[in-house]
PDB file of C-alpha atoms in Angstrom:
ATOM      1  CA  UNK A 849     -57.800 -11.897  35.209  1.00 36.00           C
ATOM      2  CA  UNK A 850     -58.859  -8.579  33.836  1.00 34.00           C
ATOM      3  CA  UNK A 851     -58.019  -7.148  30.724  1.00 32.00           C
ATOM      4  CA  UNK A 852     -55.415  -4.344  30.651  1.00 34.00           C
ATOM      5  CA  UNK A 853     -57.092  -1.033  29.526  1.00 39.00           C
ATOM      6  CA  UNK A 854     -55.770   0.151  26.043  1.00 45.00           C
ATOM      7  CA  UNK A 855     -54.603   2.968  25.632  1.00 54.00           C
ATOM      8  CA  UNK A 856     -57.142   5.111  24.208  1.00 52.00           C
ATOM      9  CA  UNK A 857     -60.028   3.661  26.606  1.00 51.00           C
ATOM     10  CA  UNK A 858     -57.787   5.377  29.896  1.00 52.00           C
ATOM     11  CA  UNK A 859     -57.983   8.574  28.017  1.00 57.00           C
ATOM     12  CA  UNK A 860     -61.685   8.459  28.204  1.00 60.00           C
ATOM     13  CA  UNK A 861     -61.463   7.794  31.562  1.00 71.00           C
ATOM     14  CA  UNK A 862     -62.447  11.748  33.245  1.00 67.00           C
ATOM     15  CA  UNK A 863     -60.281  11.173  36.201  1.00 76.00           C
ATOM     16  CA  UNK A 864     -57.399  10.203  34.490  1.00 89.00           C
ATOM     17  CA  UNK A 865     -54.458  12.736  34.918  1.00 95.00           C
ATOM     18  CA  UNK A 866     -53.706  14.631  31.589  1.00 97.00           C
ATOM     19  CA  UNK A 867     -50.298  12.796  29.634  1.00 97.00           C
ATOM     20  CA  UNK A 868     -48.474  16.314  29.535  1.00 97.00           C
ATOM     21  CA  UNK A 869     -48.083  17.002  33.066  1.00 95.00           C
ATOM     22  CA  UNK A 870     -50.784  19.951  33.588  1.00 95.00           C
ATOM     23  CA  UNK A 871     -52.310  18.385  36.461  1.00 94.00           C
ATOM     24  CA  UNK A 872     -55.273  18.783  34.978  1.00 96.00           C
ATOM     25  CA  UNK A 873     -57.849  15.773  33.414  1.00 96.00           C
ATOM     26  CA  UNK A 874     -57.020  14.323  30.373  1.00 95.00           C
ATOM     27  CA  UNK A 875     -61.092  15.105  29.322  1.00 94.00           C
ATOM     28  CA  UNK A 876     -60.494  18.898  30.158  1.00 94.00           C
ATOM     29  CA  UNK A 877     -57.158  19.307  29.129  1.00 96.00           C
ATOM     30  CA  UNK A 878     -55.568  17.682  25.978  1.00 97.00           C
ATOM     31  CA  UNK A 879     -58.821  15.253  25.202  1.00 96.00           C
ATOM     32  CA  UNK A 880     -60.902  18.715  23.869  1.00 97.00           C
ATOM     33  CA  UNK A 881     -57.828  19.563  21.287  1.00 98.00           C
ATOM     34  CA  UNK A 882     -57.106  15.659  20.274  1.00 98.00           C
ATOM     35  CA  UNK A 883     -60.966  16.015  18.921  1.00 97.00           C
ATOM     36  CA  UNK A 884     -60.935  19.040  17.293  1.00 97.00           C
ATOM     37  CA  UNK A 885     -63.086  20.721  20.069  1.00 97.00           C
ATOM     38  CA  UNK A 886     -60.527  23.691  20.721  1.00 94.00           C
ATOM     39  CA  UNK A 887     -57.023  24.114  19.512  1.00 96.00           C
ATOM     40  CA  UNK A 888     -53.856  24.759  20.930  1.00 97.00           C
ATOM     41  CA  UNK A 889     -53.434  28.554  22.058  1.00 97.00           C
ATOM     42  CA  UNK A 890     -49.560  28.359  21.684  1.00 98.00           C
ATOM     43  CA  UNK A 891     -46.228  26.323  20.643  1.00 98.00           C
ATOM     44  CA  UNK A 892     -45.966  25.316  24.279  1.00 98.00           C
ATOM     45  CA  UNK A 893     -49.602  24.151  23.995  1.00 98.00           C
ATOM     46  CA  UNK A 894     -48.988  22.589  21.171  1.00 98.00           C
ATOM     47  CA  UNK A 895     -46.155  20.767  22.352  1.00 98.00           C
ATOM     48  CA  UNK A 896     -47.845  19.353  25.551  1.00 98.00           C
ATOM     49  CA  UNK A 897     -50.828  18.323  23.479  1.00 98.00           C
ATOM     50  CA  UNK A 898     -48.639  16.485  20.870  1.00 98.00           C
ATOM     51  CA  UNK A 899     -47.228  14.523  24.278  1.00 98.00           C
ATOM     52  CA  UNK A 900     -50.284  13.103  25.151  1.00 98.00           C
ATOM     53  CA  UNK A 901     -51.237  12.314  21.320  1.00 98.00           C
ATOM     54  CA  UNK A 902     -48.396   9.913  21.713  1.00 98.00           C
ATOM     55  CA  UNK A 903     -49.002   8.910  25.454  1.00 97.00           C
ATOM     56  CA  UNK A 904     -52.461   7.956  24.214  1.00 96.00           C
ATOM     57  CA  UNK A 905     -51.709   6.666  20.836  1.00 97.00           C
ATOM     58  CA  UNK A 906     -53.422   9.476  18.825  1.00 98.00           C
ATOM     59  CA  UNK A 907     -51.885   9.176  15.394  1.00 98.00           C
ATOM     60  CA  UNK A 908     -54.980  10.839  13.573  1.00 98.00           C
ATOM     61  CA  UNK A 909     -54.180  13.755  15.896  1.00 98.00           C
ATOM     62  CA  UNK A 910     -50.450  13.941  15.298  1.00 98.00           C
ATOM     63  CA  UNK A 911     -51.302  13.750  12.027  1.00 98.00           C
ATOM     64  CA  UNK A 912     -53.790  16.800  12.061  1.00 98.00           C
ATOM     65  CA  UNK A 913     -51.062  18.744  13.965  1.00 98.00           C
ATOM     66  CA  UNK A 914     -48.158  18.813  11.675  1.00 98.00           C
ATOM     67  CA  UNK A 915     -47.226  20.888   9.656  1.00 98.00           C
ATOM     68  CA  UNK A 916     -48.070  20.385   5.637  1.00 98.00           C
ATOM     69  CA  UNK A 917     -44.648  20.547   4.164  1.00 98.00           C
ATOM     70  CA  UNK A 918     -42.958  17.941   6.706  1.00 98.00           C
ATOM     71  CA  UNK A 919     -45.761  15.571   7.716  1.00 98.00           C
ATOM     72  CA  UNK A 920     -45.136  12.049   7.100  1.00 97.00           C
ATOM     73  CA  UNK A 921     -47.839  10.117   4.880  1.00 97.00           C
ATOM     74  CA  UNK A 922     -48.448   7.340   7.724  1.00 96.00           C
ATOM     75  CA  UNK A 923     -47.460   7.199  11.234  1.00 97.00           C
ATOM     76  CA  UNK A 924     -47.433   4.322  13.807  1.00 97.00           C
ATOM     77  CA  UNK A 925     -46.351   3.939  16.710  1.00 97.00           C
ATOM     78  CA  UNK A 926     -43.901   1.702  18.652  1.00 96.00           C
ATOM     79  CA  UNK A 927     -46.822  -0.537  20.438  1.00 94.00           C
ATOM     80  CA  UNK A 928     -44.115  -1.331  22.893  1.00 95.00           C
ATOM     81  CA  UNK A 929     -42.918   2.221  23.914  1.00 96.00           C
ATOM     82  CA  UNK A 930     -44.879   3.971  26.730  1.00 96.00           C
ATOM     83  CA  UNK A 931     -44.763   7.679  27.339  1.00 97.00           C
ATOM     84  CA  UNK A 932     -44.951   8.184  30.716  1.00 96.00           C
ATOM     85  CA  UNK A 933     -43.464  12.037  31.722  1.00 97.00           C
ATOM     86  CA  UNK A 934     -43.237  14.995  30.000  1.00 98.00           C
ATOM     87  CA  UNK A 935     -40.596  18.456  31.097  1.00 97.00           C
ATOM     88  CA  UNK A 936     -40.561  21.318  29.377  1.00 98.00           C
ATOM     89  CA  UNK A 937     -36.805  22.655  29.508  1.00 97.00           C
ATOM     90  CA  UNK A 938     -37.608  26.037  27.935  1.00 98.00           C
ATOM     91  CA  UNK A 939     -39.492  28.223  25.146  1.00 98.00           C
ATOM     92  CA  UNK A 940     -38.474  30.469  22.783  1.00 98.00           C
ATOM     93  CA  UNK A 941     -41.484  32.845  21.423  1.00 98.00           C
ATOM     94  CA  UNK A 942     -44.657  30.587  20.155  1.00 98.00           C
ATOM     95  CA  UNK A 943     -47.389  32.685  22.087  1.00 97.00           C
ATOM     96  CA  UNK A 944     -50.786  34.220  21.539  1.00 94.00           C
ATOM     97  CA  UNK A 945     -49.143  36.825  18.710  1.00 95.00           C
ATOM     98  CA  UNK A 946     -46.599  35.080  17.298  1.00 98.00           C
ATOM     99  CA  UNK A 947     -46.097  33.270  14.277  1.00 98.00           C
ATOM    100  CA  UNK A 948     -43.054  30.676  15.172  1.00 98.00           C
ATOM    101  CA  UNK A 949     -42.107  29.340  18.305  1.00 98.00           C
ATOM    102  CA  UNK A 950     -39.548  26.868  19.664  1.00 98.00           C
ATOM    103  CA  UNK A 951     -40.032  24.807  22.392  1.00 98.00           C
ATOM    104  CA  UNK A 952     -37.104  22.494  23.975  1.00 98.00           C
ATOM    105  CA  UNK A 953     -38.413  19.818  25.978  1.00 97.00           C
ATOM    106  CA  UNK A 954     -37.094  16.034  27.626  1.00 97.00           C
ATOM    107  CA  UNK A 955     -40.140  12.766  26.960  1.00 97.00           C
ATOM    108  CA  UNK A 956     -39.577  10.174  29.073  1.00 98.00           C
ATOM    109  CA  UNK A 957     -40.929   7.057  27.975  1.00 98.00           C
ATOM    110  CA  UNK A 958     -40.542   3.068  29.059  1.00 97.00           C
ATOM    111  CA  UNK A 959     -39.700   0.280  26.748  1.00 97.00           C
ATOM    112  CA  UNK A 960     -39.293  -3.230  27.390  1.00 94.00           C
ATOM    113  CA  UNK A 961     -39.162  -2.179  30.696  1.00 94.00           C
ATOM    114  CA  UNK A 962     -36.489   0.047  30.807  1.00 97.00           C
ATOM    115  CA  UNK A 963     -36.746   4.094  30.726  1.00 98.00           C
ATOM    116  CA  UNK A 964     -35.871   6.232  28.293  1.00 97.00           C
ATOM    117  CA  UNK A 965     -35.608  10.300  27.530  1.00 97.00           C
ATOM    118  CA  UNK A 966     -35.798  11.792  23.697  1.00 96.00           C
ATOM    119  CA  UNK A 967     -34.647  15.587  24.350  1.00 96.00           C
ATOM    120  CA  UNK A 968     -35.611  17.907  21.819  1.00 97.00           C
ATOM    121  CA  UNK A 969     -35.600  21.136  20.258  1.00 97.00           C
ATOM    122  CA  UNK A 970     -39.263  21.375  18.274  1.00 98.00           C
ATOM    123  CA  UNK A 971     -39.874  24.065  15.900  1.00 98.00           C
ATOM    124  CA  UNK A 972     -43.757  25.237  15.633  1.00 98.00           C
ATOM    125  CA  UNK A 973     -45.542  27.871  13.220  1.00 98.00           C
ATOM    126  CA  UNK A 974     -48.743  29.122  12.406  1.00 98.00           C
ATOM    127  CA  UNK A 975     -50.316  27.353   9.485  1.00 97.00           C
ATOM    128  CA  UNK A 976     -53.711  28.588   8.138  1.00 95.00           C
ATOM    129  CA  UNK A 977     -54.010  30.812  11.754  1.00 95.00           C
ATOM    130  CA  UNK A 978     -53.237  27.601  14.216  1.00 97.00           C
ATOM    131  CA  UNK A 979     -49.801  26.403  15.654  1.00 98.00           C
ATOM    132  CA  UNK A 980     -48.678  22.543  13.721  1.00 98.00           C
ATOM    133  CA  UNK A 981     -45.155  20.817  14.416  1.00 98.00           C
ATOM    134  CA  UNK A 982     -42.552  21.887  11.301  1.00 98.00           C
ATOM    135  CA  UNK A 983     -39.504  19.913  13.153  1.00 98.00           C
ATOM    136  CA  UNK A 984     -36.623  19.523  15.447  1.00 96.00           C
ATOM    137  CA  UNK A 985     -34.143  21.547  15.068  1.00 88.00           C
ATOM    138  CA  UNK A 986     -30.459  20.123  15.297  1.00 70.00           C
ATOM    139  CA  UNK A 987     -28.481  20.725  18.973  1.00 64.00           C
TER     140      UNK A 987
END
């Protein structure tokens, strides 16, 4: 029997289908930013990026991409919880001029089997020039 793929090694793979629901490869779409090859043009950007981080189990990434005064020391993730779909419900500012952004969005995710949506309100701003996470704001 062959040995499920992990996580990470699909990500590599330059057909596979880009976590945050471009349509576009993972290895032209979020892959460049998760290495530090480009960075996320805006809060919306941002957001999808962050999507895949967790669809691929990119902690050093959603690490990198939060913001300095509310990032957590460690992060790790639920081995057993799969995110699988990613909407975004709307966005408020966050663009190419901007310094703050909002963007509201529903994750879908599996776990043990059963699926699961996290809706949230994220709040992004510009730290030294490039957007970063600050948190979700309350409904």
């Amino acid at each position: 029997m062959a040995k499920r793929a992990s996580r990470r090694s699909a990500a590599e793979d330059p057909s596979w289908a880009c976590p945050c629901g471009t349509g576009l490869p993972y290895a032209d779409c979020c892959g460049p930013v998760h290495r530090g090859e480009g960075t996320a043009g805006t809060a919306e950007a941002l957001m999808r990026s962050r999507f895949s981080a967790f669809a691929v189990g990119d902690t050093d990434y959603l690490l990198r991409s939060w913001h300095s005064s509310t990032r957590p020391a460690r992060l790790r993730l639920d081995p057993g919880q799969r995110w699988i779909r990613l909407e975004i419900v709307a966005t408020e500012r966050g663009g190419l001029f901007d310094s703050t952004g909002t963007v509201a969005f529903r994750a879908h995710y599996r776990e043990a089997g059963r699926p699961g949506t996290l809706d949230e309100h994220s709040r992004f701003v510009r730290e030294d020039g490039r957007w970063v996470y600050l948190d979700a704001q309350p409904d």
